[in-house]
Coordinates of N, CA and C in Angstrom, one line a residue:
X6 N 124.2 119.6 245.2 CA 124.4 121.0 246.0 C 125.6 122.1 245.6
X7 N 124.9 122.9 245.4 CA 125.7 124.0 245.2 C 126.4 124.9 246.2
X8 N 126.4 124.3 247.5 CA 127.2 124.8 248.5 C 127.7 124.0 249.3
X9 N 129.1 124.2 249.8 CA 129.6 123.3 250.9 C 130.1 124.3 252.1
X10 N 130.1 122.7 253.6 CA 130.7 123.3 254.6 C 131.7 122.7 254.9
X11 N 133.0 123.4 254.9 CA 134.1 122.3 255.5 C 135.2 123.4 256.9
X12 N 135.2 122.0 257.9 CA 136.0 122.8 258.8 C 137.6 122.1 258.7
X13 N 138.2 123.1 258.6 CA 140.1 123.0 258.7 C 140.3 122.3 259.6
X14 N 141.5 122.4 259.4 CA 141.9 121.5 260.9 C 142.5 122.6 261.9
X15 N 142.2 123.9 261.3 CA 142.5 125.0 262.2 C 141.2 125.6 262.8
X16 N 140.5 124.3 262.8 CA 139.3 124.4 263.3 C 138.4 125.8 262.3
X17 N 138.5 125.9 261.4 CA 138.0 127.3 260.7 C 136.7 126.8 259.4
X18 N 135.9 126.9 260.0 CA 134.2 127.0 258.7 C 134.4 127.6 257.6
X19 N 135.1 126.7 256.5 CA 134.8 127.2 255.1 C 133.9 127.0 254.2
X20 N 132.5 128.4 254.0 CA 132.0 127.7 253.3 C 131.8 128.2 252.2
X21 N 131.5 127.6 250.7 CA 132.0 127.7 249.5 C 130.5 127.4 248.9
X22 N 130.4 128.9 247.6 CA 129.2 128.5 247.2 C 130.8 128.5 245.7
X23 N 129.7 127.5 244.6 CA 130.0 126.9 244.1 C 129.1 127.0 242.6
X24 N 129.0 128.0 241.7 CA 128.3 128.1 240.4 C 128.9 128.5 239.5
X25 N 130.4 128.5 239.3 CA 131.2 129.3 238.5 C 130.8 129.1 237.3
X26 N 129.6 128.4 236.6 CA 128.9 128.6 234.9 C 127.7 129.6 235.0
X27 N 127.4 129.9 236.2 CA 125.9 131.1 236.9 C 127.0 132.0 237.3
X28 N 128.1 132.4 237.5 CA 128.9 133.9 238.3 C 129.0 133.7 239.6
X29 N 128.5 132.6 240.4 CA 128.0 132.1 241.6 C 126.6 133.3 242.0
X30 N 125.7 133.2 241.2 CA 124.5 133.7 241.2 C 123.9 132.9 241.9
X31 N 122.6 133.7 242.9 CA 122.3 133.0 244.1 C 120.3 132.7 243.2
X32 N 120.1 131.4 243.5 CA 118.3 131.2 243.6 C 118.3 130.9 244.6
X33 N 116.4 130.7 244.7 CA 116.4 130.2 246.2 C 116.8 129.0 246.7
X34 N 116.6 128.1 245.8 CA 118.0 126.8 246.1 C 119.0 127.3 246.9
X35 N 119.8 128.3 246.3 CA 121.5 128.5 246.8 C 121.2 129.1 248.1
X36 N 120.3 130.1 248.0 CA 120.0 131.0 249.4 C 119.6 129.8 250.4
X37 N 118.7 128.9 250.1 CA 118.3 128.1 251.3 C 119.5 127.1 251.5
X38 N 120.1 126.8 251.3 CA 121.1 126.0 251.3 C 122.6 126.6 252.1
X39 N 122.6 127.9 251.8 CA 123.2 129.0 252.1 C 123.0 129.3 253.8
X40 N 121.6 129.6 253.8 CA 121.1 129.4 255.2 C 120.9 128.4 256.0
X41 N 121.6 127.0 255.4 CA 121.1 125.7 256.0 C 122.6 125.8 257.0
X42 N 123.7 126.0 255.8 CA 125.3 125.8 256.3 C 125.6 126.8 257.2
X43 N 125.3 127.8 257.2 CA 125.7 129.0 257.9 C 124.8 129.2 259.5
X44 N 123.8 128.6 259.5 CA 123.3 128.4 260.8 C 123.8 126.9 261.7
X45 N 123.9 126.2 260.6 CA 124.7 124.9 261.0 C 126.5 125.8 261.9
X46 N 126.7 126.0 261.2 CA 127.5 126.3 261.3 C 127.8 127.7 262.7
X47 N 126.8 128.3 262.8 CA 126.4 129.2 264.0 C 126.6 128.5 265.3
X48 N 126.0 127.3 265.1 CA 126.2 126.6 266.5 C 127.6 125.5 266.4
X49 N 128.4 125.6 266.0 CA 129.7 124.6 266.2 C 130.7 126.0 266.5
X50 N 131.2 125.0 267.4 CA 132.7 125.5 268.2 C 133.6 125.8 267.5
X51 N 134.0 126.6 266.7 CA 134.9 127.2 265.9 C 135.4 128.3 266.1
X52 N 136.4 128.7 265.3 CA 137.7 129.8 265.6 C 136.6 131.0 264.4
X53 N 136.0 130.5 263.2 CA 135.7 131.9 262.0 C 135.7 130.9 261.2
X54 N 134.0 131.5 260.5 CA 133.7 131.5 259.5 C 134.3 131.9 258.0
X55 N 134.1 131.3 257.0 CA 135.0 132.2 255.6 C 134.1 131.9 254.8
X56 N 133.8 133.1 254.1 CA 132.8 132.7 252.5 C 133.8 132.9 251.3
X57 N 133.5 132.2 250.5 CA 134.2 131.9 249.2 C 133.0 131.5 248.3
X58 N 133.8 131.6 247.0 CA 132.7 131.3 246.1 C 134.3 131.0 245.2
X59 N 133.7 129.5 244.1 CA 134.7 129.0 243.3 C 134.3 130.1 242.1
X60 N 135.5 129.9 240.9 CA 135.3 130.7 240.0 C 136.2 131.9 239.8
X61 N 136.3 132.6 238.5 CA 136.7 134.0 238.6 C 135.8 134.9 239.2
X62 N 134.9 134.9 239.7 CA 133.6 136.1 240.1 C 133.2 135.8 241.8
X63 N 133.4 136.4 242.4 CA 132.7 136.3 243.5 C 131.4 135.9 243.4
X64 N 129.8 136.5 243.2 CA 128.9 136.6 242.9 C 128.4 137.4 242.0
X65 N 127.4 137.5 240.9 CA 126.7 138.2 240.2 C 125.3 138.8 240.7
X66 N 125.4 138.9 241.9 CA 123.8 138.6 242.4 C 122.9 137.6 242.2
X67 N 121.8 137.8 242.0 CA 120.3 137.5 241.9 C 120.9 136.7 240.1
X68 N 120.2 135.5 240.4 CA 120.2 134.5 238.9 C 119.2 134.9 238.4
X69 N 119.8 135.4 236.9 CA 118.6 136.0 235.9 C 117.4 135.2 235.8
X70 N 117.4 133.9 235.9 CA 116.3 133.2 235.3 C 115.5 132.8 236.9
X71 N 116.3 133.0 237.6 CA 115.4 133.5 239.2 C 114.5 134.5 239.0
X72 N 115.5 135.8 238.4 CA 114.7 136.9 238.8 C 113.2 137.1 237.9
X73 N 113.5 136.7 236.4 CA 112.2 136.0 235.7 C 111.1 135.6 236.7
X74 N 111.8 134.4 236.8 CA 110.6 133.5 237.5 C 109.7 134.5 238.7
X75 N 110.2 135.5 239.1 CA 109.7 136.3 240.3 C 109.2 137.2 240.0
X76 N 109.5 137.7 238.8 CA 108.9 138.5 238.1 C 107.4 138.3 237.6
X77 N 107.6 137.0 237.7 CA 106.2 136.3 237.0 C 105.2 136.0 237.8
X78 N 105.9 136.2 239.1 CA 104.6 135.7 240.4 C 104.1 137.2 241.5
X79 N 103.1 136.8 241.9 CA 102.2 137.6 242.7 C 103.1 138.2 243.6
X80 N 102.4 139.3 244.0 CA 103.7 139.9 245.7 C 104.0 139.0 246.4
X81 N 102.9 138.2 247.2 CA 102.8 137.2 248.1 C 103.9 136.5 247.7
X82 N 104.1 136.0 246.5 CA 105.0 135.0 246.2 C 106.6 136.0 246.5
X83 N 106.4 137.3 246.1 CA 108.1 137.8 245.6 C 108.4 138.3 247.5
X84 N 107.2 138.7 248.3 CA 107.8 138.7 249.6 C 108.0 137.6 250.6
X85 N 107.7 136.2 249.9 CA 108.3 135.3 250.7 C 109.6 135.1 249.8
X86 N 110.1 134.9 249.0 CA 111.3 135.0 248.5 C 112.4 136.0 248.8
X87 N 111.5 137.4 249.2 CA 112.3 138.2 249.6 C 113.0 138.3 250.6
X88 N 111.9 137.2 251.7 CA 112.0 137.3 253.4 C 113.4 136.1 253.4
X89 N 113.3 135.6 252.6 CA 114.4 134.0 252.5 C 115.7 134.8 252.3
X90 N 115.9 135.9 251.5 CA 116.9 136.7 251.3 C 117.5 137.5 252.6
X91 N 116.5 138.2 253.1 CA 116.6 138.3 254.0 C 117.2 137.7 254.7
X92 N 116.5 137.1 255.7 CA 117.1 136.0 256.3 C 118.5 135.3 256.0
X93 N 119.0 135.1 254.9 CA 120.1 134.7 254.7 C 121.0 136.1 255.0
X94 N 120.5 137.3 254.6 CA 121.5 138.1 255.4 C 121.6 138.6 256.9
X95 N 120.6 137.7 257.6 CA 120.6 138.2 258.8 C 121.0 136.9 259.5
X96 N 121.1 136.0 259.3 CA 121.8 135.2 260.0 C 123.2 135.0 259.9
X97 N 123.6 135.9 258.6 CA 125.1 135.9 258.2 C 125.8 136.7 259.4
X98 N 125.2 137.7 259.0 CA 125.5 139.5 259.8 C 125.3 139.0 261.3
X99 N 124.7 138.0 261.7 CA 124.6 137.6 263.5 C 124.9 136.2 263.8
X100 N 125.8 136.2 263.1 CA 126.9 135.1 263.8 C 127.5 135.0 264.5
X101 N 127.8 134.2 266.0 CA 128.6 134.6 267.0 C 130.3 134.4 266.7
X102 N 130.4 133.9 265.1 CA 131.8 133.7 264.9 C 132.3 134.8 264.3
X103 N 133.8 135.4 264.0 CA 134.0 136.3 263.6 C 134.1 135.5 261.7
X104 N 133.4 136.5 261.1 CA 133.2 136.4 259.8 C 134.4 136.8 258.7
X105 N 134.8 136.2 257.7 CA 135.8 136.7 256.6 C 135.0 136.4 255.3
X106 N 134.8 137.6 254.4 CA 134.6 136.8 253.0 C 135.9 137.4 252.2
X107 N 135.7 136.2 251.1 CA 137.3 136.7 250.2 C 136.9 136.8 248.9
X108 N 136.9 137.8 248.0 CA 136.1 138.6 246.7 C 137.1 138.3 245.8
X109 N 136.8 137.9 244.8 CA 137.9 137.9 243.3 C 136.5 138.4 242.5
X110 N 137.1 138.8 241.4 CA 136.2 139.2 240.4 C 135.4 140.0 240.1
X111 N 134.1 139.9 239.8 CA 133.1 140.8 240.1 C 131.9 140.3 241.1
X112 N 131.5 141.4 242.1 CA 130.3 141.2 242.9 C 129.7 141.9 242.7
X113 N 128.4 141.7 242.6 CA 127.3 143.4 241.6 C 126.2 142.5 242.8
X114 N 125.2 143.4 243.0 CA 123.8 143.3 243.2 C 123.8 142.7 245.2
X115 N 123.1 141.7 245.2 CA 122.5 141.0 246.2 C 124.1 140.6 246.9
X116 N 125.0 140.4 245.9 CA 126.3 139.8 246.9 C 127.1 141.2 247.5
X117 N 127.2 142.6 247.2 CA 127.3 143.2 248.3 C 126.6 143.3 249.6
X118 N 125.4 142.8 249.8 CA 124.8 142.5 250.9 C 125.8 141.1 251.8
X119 N 126.2 140.2 250.9 CA 126.8 139.5 251.2 C 128.0 139.6 252.3
X120 N 129.0 140.5 251.3 CA 130.4 141.2 252.0 C 129.8 141.9 253.3
X121 N 129.0 142.9 253.1 CA 128.7 143.9 254.0 C 128.3 142.8 255.2
X122 N 127.6 142.0 255.4 CA 127.3 141.1 256.4 C 128.4 140.4 257.3
X123 N 129.6 140.4 256.7 CA 131.0 139.8 257.5 C 131.5 141.1 258.1
X124 N 132.6 140.5 259.3 CA 133.5 141.5 259.9 C 134.4 141.8 259.2
X125 N 134.7 140.9 258.4 CA 136.0 141.8 257.8 C 135.7 140.9 256.6
X126 N 136.4 141.9 255.2 CA 136.1 141.9 254.0 C 137.7 141.7 253.1
X127 N 138.3 141.0 252.3 CA 138.9 140.6 251.6 C 139.0 140.9 250.0
X128 N 139.6 141.7 249.2 CA 139.1 142.1 248.2 C 140.4 141.5 247.2
X129 N 140.5 140.5 245.7 CA 141.3 140.5 245.3 C 141.2 142.4 244.3
X130 N 142.7 142.5 244.1 CA 142.7 143.9 243.3 C 142.4 144.1 242.5
X131 N 141.7 143.4 241.2 CA 141.2 143.5 240.5 C 139.9 143.5 240.6
X132 N 139.4 143.3 241.3 CA 137.7 142.9 241.8 C 137.1 144.4 241.3
X133 N 135.8 144.1 241.2 CA 134.8 145.0 240.5 C 133.7 144.5 241.3
X134 N 132.6 145.8 241.7 CA 131.6 146.0 242.5 C 130.6 147.2 241.7
X135 N 129.3 146.3 242.1 CA 128.1 147.2 241.6 C 126.9 146.8 242.4
X136 N 126.3 148.2 242.9 CA 125.0 148.0 243.3 C 123.6 148.3 242.2
X137 N 123.8 147.2 241.1 CA 123.5 147.3 240.0 C 121.8 147.1 239.8
X138 N 121.0 146.9 240.9 CA 119.9 147.0 241.0 C 119.1 147.8 239.7
X139 N 119.2 149.3 240.4 CA 118.6 150.1 239.3 C 118.4 149.8 238.0
X140 N 119.4 149.6 237.1 CA 119.7 149.0 236.2 C 117.9 148.4 235.5
X141 N 117.9 147.4 236.2 CA 116.8 146.9 236.3 C 115.6 147.1 236.4
X142 N 115.3 148.3 236.9 CA 114.0 148.9 237.4 C 113.6 148.3 239.2
X143 N 114.9 147.6 239.4 CA 114.8 147.7 240.8 C 115.3 148.2 242.0
X144 N 115.0 148.2 243.4 CA 116.4 148.6 244.5 C 117.2 147.7 245.0
X145 N 118.0 148.0 245.9 CA 118.8 147.0 246.8 C 118.4 147.1 247.9
X146 N 117.1 147.0 248.3 CA 116.1 146.6 249.7 C 116.7 145.9 250.6
X147 N 116.6 144.7 250.4 CA 116.8 143.8 251.1 C 118.2 143.6 252.2
X148 N 119.5 144.1 250.9 CA 120.9 143.7 251.4 C 120.9 145.8 251.8
X149 N 120.2 146.6 252.1 CA 120.1 147.7 252.1 C 120.9 148.2 253.7
X150 N 120.2 147.7 254.8 CA 120.5 147.6 256.0 C 121.7 147.8 256.3
X151 N 122.5 146.5 255.5 CA 124.1 146.3 255.7 C 125.1 146.6 254.9
X152 N 124.6 147.6 253.7 CA 125.2 148.3 252.8 C 125.7 149.3 253.5
X153 N 124.2 150.1 253.5 CA 124.2 151.2 254.7 C 125.4 151.5 255.8
X154 N 124.7 150.5 256.4 CA 126.1 150.5 257.5 C 127.2 150.0 257.2
X155 N 127.6 149.7 256.3 CA 129.0 149.5 255.9 C 129.9 150.7 255.2
X156 N 129.0 151.1 254.4 CA 129.5 152.6 253.5 C 128.9 153.5 253.7
X157 N 128.2 154.2 254.9 CA 127.4 155.1 255.3 C 126.8 155.8 254.2
X158 N 125.4 156.5 254.3 CA 124.5 156.9 253.9 C 124.9 157.9 253.0
X159 N 125.7 158.6 252.8 CA 126.1 159.8 252.0 C 126.5 159.4 250.7
X160 N 127.4 157.6 250.8 CA 128.2 156.6 250.0 C 127.0 156.2 249.0
X161 N 125.7 155.4 249.9 CA 124.6 154.8 249.7 C 124.0 155.7 248.5
X162 N 123.9 157.2 249.1 CA 123.0 157.9 248.1 C 123.6 157.9 246.6
X163 N 125.2 158.1 246.4 CA 125.5 157.9 244.7 C 125.4 156.2 244.3
X164 N 125.9 155.1 245.3 CA 126.5 154.0 244.6 C 124.8 153.1 244.4
X165 N 123.5 153.7 245.4 CA 122.6 153.1 245.1 C 121.5 153.5 243.7
X166 N 122.0 155.1 243.5 CA 120.9 155.8 243.0 C 121.7 155.6 241.2
X167 N 123.2 155.4 240.7 CA 123.8 155.6 239.6 C 124.4 154.0 239.2
X168 N 124.1 153.1 240.3 CA 125.1 152.1 239.9 C 125.9 151.7 239.2
X169 N 126.9 152.5 238.9 CA 128.6 152.6 238.9 C 129.2 151.4 239.3
X170 N 129.7 151.1 238.4 CA 130.8 150.3 239.2 C 131.8 150.7 239.2
X171 N 132.5 150.4 240.4 CA 134.0 150.3 241.2 C 134.9 149.4 241.4
X172 N 135.8 150.2 241.9 CA 136.7 149.0 241.8 C 137.4 148.6 243.2
X173 N 138.4 147.8 243.3 CA 138.4 147.5 244.9 C 138.9 148.7 245.8
X174 N 139.7 149.3 244.9 CA 140.5 150.4 245.9 C 139.1 151.6 246.5
X175 N 138.4 151.6 245.3 CA 137.3 152.5 245.6 C 136.4 152.1 247.1
X176 N 136.2 150.5 247.1 CA 135.5 149.7 247.8 C 136.1 149.9 249.4
X177 N 137.4 149.8 249.0 CA 137.8 150.1 250.9 C 138.0 151.5 251.0
X178 N 137.8 152.6 250.0 CA 138.2 153.5 250.6 C 136.5 154.2 251.2
X179 N 135.5 153.3 250.8 CA 134.1 153.4 251.1 C 133.6 152.8 252.4
X180 N 134.6 151.8 252.7 CA 134.7 151.2 254.2 C 133.6 149.2 253.9
X181 N 133.4 148.7 252.3 CA 133.1 147.7 252.1 C 134.1 146.6 252.3
X182 N 135.1 147.0 251.7 CA 136.4 145.9 251.6 C 137.3 146.6 253.0
X183 N 138.2 146.1 253.7 CA 138.7 146.3 254.5 C 140.3 146.1 253.6
X184 N 140.4 145.3 253.3 CA 142.0 145.1 252.5 C 141.9 144.6 251.2
X185 N 142.5 145.2 250.0 CA 143.0 145.0 248.8 C 144.2 144.2 248.8
X186 N 144.7 143.5 247.8 CA 145.8 142.0 247.4 C 145.7 141.7 246.4
X187 N 147.0 141.5 246.1 CA 147.2 140.7 244.4 C 146.9 139.1 245.2
X188 N 147.5 139.2 246.0 CA 147.2 137.5 246.4 C 146.2 136.9 247.8
X189 N 144.8 136.9 246.9 CA 143.9 136.6 248.0 C 143.8 135.2 248.9
X190 N 144.6 134.4 248.4 CA 144.8 133.2 249.4 C 145.6 133.5 250.6
X191 N 146.5 134.1 249.9 CA 147.6 134.4 251.4 C 147.5 135.6 252.5
X192 N 146.6 136.6 251.7 CA 145.8 137.4 252.8 C 144.9 136.5 253.6
X193 N 144.1 135.5 253.2 CA 143.1 135.0 254.0 C 143.6 134.1 254.9
X194 N 145.1 133.7 254.6 CA 145.4 132.6 255.6 C 146.1 133.8 256.5
X195 N 146.8 135.0 256.2 CA 147.5 136.0 257.7 C 145.9 136.2 258.2
X196 N 144.8 136.4 258.0 CA 143.8 137.2 258.9 C 143.5 136.0 259.7
X197 N 143.4 134.6 259.2 CA 142.9 134.0 260.0 C 143.8 133.6 261.0
X198 N 145.0 133.4 260.6 CA 146.4 133.3 261.1 C 146.1 134.5 262.7
X199 N 145.7 135.6 261.9 CA 145.7 137.0 263.1 C 144.6 136.5 264.1
X200 N 143.5 136.1 263.7 CA 142.9 135.8 264.5 C 142.7 134.8 265.5
X201 N 143.0 133.9 265.2 CA 143.5 132.4 266.2 C 144.5 132.7 266.7
X202 N 145.6 133.7 266.5 CA 146.4 133.8 267.8 C 145.6 134.5 268.9
X203 N 144.7 135.1 268.9 CA 143.7 135.6 270.0 C 143.1 134.7 270.5
X204 N 142.6 135.5 271.8 CA 141.6 134.7 272.8 C 140.5 134.0 272.1
X205 N 140.0 132.5 271.4 CA 138.8 132.9 271.2 C 137.3 133.2 271.8
X206 N 137.6 132.9 273.3 CA 136.2 133.7 273.8 C 136.0 135.0 273.7
X207 N 137.4 135.6 273.7 CA 137.5 136.9 273.7 C 137.1 137.5 272.8
X208 N 137.3 137.0 271.1 CA 136.8 137.6 270.1 C 135.5 137.3 270.0
X209 N 135.1 136.3 270.3 CA 133.5 136.7 270.4 C 132.5 137.6 271.2
X210 N 133.5 137.3 272.3 CA 133.0 138.7 273.0 C 133.2 139.9 273.0
X211 N 134.1 140.2 272.0 CA 134.1 141.5 271.4 C 132.9 142.1 270.3
X212 N 132.9 141.0 269.3 CA 132.0 141.3 268.5 C 130.8 141.0 269.4
X213 N 130.5 140.6 270.1 CA 128.7 141.0 270.9 C 129.1 142.0 271.6
X214 N 130.1 142.5 271.6 CA 130.5 144.1 272.5 C 129.8 145.1 271.4
X215 N 130.5 145.0 270.0 CA 130.1 145.9 269.4 C 128.7 145.7 268.6
X216 N 127.9 144.7 268.4 CA 126.9 144.7 268.6 C 126.1 145.3 269.9
X217 N 126.1 145.1 270.8 CA 125.6 146.1 271.6 C 126.0 147.3 272.4
X218 N 126.9 148.0 271.3 CA 127.4 149.4 272.0 C 127.4 150.1 270.9
X219 N 127.5 149.7 269.4 CA 127.3 150.2 268.4 C 126.3 151.1 268.5
X220 N 126.1 152.6 267.6 CA 124.8 153.3 267.6 C 124.7 153.9 268.9
X221 N 124.5 153.3 270.2 CA 123.5 153.5 271.4 C 124.4 155.0 272.0
X222 N 123.2 156.0 272.5 CA 123.5 156.8 272.9 C 124.3 156.2 274.8
X223 N 125.6 157.2 274.9 CA 127.1 156.5 275.8 C 125.8 156.7 277.7
X224 N 124.6 156.1 277.9 CA 124.3 156.1 279.0 C 124.4 155.9 280.2
X225 N 124.0 155.7 281.5 CA 124.6 155.2 282.5 C 124.8 153.8 282.5
X226 N 123.2 153.3 281.9 CA 123.3 151.7 281.3 C 124.3 151.1 280.6
X227 N 124.4 151.8 279.6 CA 125.9 151.4 278.7 C 127.0 151.6 278.8
X228 N 127.0 152.7 280.1 CA 128.7 152.6 281.1 C 128.6 151.2 281.8
X229 N 127.6 150.9 282.3 CA 127.5 149.9 283.6 C 127.7 148.8 282.7
X230 N 127.1 148.0 281.4 CA 127.4 146.9 280.6 C 128.6 146.6 280.3
X231 N 129.8 148.0 280.2 CA 131.0 148.3 279.5 C 131.9 147.5 280.8
X232 N 131.8 147.8 281.8 CA 132.5 147.8 282.8 C 131.7 146.4 283.4
X233 N 131.0 145.9 283.7 CA 130.4 144.8 283.5 C 130.9 143.7 282.9
X234 N 131.1 144.0 281.6 CA 131.5 142.8 280.7 C 133.4 142.6 280.5
X235 N 134.1 144.1 281.3 CA 135.6 143.6 280.9 C 135.5 143.0 282.7
X236 N 134.9 143.3 283.7 CA 134.9 143.0 285.1 C 134.9 141.6 285.2
X237 N 134.1 140.7 284.1 CA 133.6 139.4 283.6 C 134.6 138.8 283.0
X238 N 135.1 139.0 281.8 CA 136.4 138.4 281.3 C 137.7 138.6 281.7
X239 N 137.9 139.5 283.0 CA 139.0 139.5 283.5 C 139.2 138.1 284.4
X240 N 138.2 138.0 285.4 CA 138.2 137.0 285.9 C 137.9 135.5 285.5
X241 N 137.3 135.7 284.2 CA 136.9 134.1 283.1 C 138.8 133.5 283.5
X242 N 138.4 131.9 282.8 CA 139.7 131.5 282.3 C 140.5 131.5 281.8
X243 N 140.2 132.1 280.5 CA 140.7 132.9 279.3 C 141.2 134.0 279.5
X244 N 140.3 135.0 280.3 CA 141.2 136.3 280.6 C 142.3 136.3 281.6
X245 N 142.2 134.8 282.6 CA 143.0 135.2 283.7 C 144.8 134.4 282.8
X246 N 144.3 133.5 282.1 CA 145.3 133.0 281.5 C 146.2 133.9 280.2
X247 N 145.3 134.4 279.8 CA 145.9 135.7 278.8 C 146.6 136.5 279.6
X248 N 146.6 136.9 280.6 CA 147.0 137.8 281.6 C 148.1 137.4 282.4
X249 N 148.2 136.2 282.7 CA 149.3 135.4 283.1 C 150.3 135.2 282.4
X250 N 149.8 134.5 281.1 CA 150.9 134.4 280.0 C 151.6 135.9 279.6
X251 N 151.1 136.9 279.5 CA 151.3 138.3 278.7 C 153.0 138.3 280.1
X252 N 152.3 138.1 281.0 CA 153.4 139.1 282.3 C 154.4 137.6 282.1
X253 N 154.3 136.7 282.3 CA 154.9 135.5 281.9 C 155.7 135.6 281.1
X254 N 155.6 136.1 279.8 CA 156.2 136.5 278.7 C 156.3 135.0 278.1
X255 N 155.2 134.8 277.9 CA 155.2 132.9 277.0 C 153.8 133.0 276.2
X256 N 153.9 132.1 275.3 CA 152.5 132.0 274.8 C 151.0 131.8 275.6
X257 N 149.9 132.1 275.4 CA 148.9 131.7 275.8 C 148.6 130.1 275.4
X258 N 147.6 129.7 276.4 CA 147.3 128.1 276.1 C 146.7 127.9 274.8
X259 N 146.1 129.2 274.4 CA 145.1 128.6 273.4 C 146.4 128.7 271.8
X260 N 147.4 129.4 271.6 CA 148.5 129.7 270.7 C 149.4 127.8 270.7
X261 N 148.9 127.1 272.1 CA 150.0 125.9 272.0 C 149.4 124.8 270.9

């Protein structure tokens, strides 16, 4: 297997793609393994899901041999393959847990979809990014909803069409990456600790809130929904503990 899933002592699920000899490119088998591992992680009571890869590069995107085989297939087979990739993006983007990816080296093509699907994206300062599909006469179709949501339509109009390589600092300016660092492991540890210090139920509820509120018109229904959400969590066990701990000037139970 090229994909492993391990649970740390801090109750964090770490998903690792390990095909360094192929620059962590993915094919149908890797996509299937990633889907299985993410779907399993989504059912667990964990604090976060981390996506990492082994080796010098995050991912070169689609495996060349896989792409060649798809080119030899008919439309129906290509559609089935594409739907599997779409499922991978969907199960990652819809995870109820906070998701973090750690990017090193090259991240090309479909790899940018994985990055855009994660809640928090960290990058090594020498990483490079490219939406490279048009160089091959293709388009970044399946990943486009997530990448456009991350970087915006205006930036997509440039980078989808030019297939330019851009650096980590540009990726941060575009909104694809949240933090650029010289020490990726340290940055990941610090981000995980920041998440773990927060109320676990509240973190997941905050993520669900974003999904339910983003890009919605501010209607009476939306106002009522947000009022109901804060009222419900205030009277919850975790909400009561968090408020009590704050006023008592002590650490909440989930930090002990």
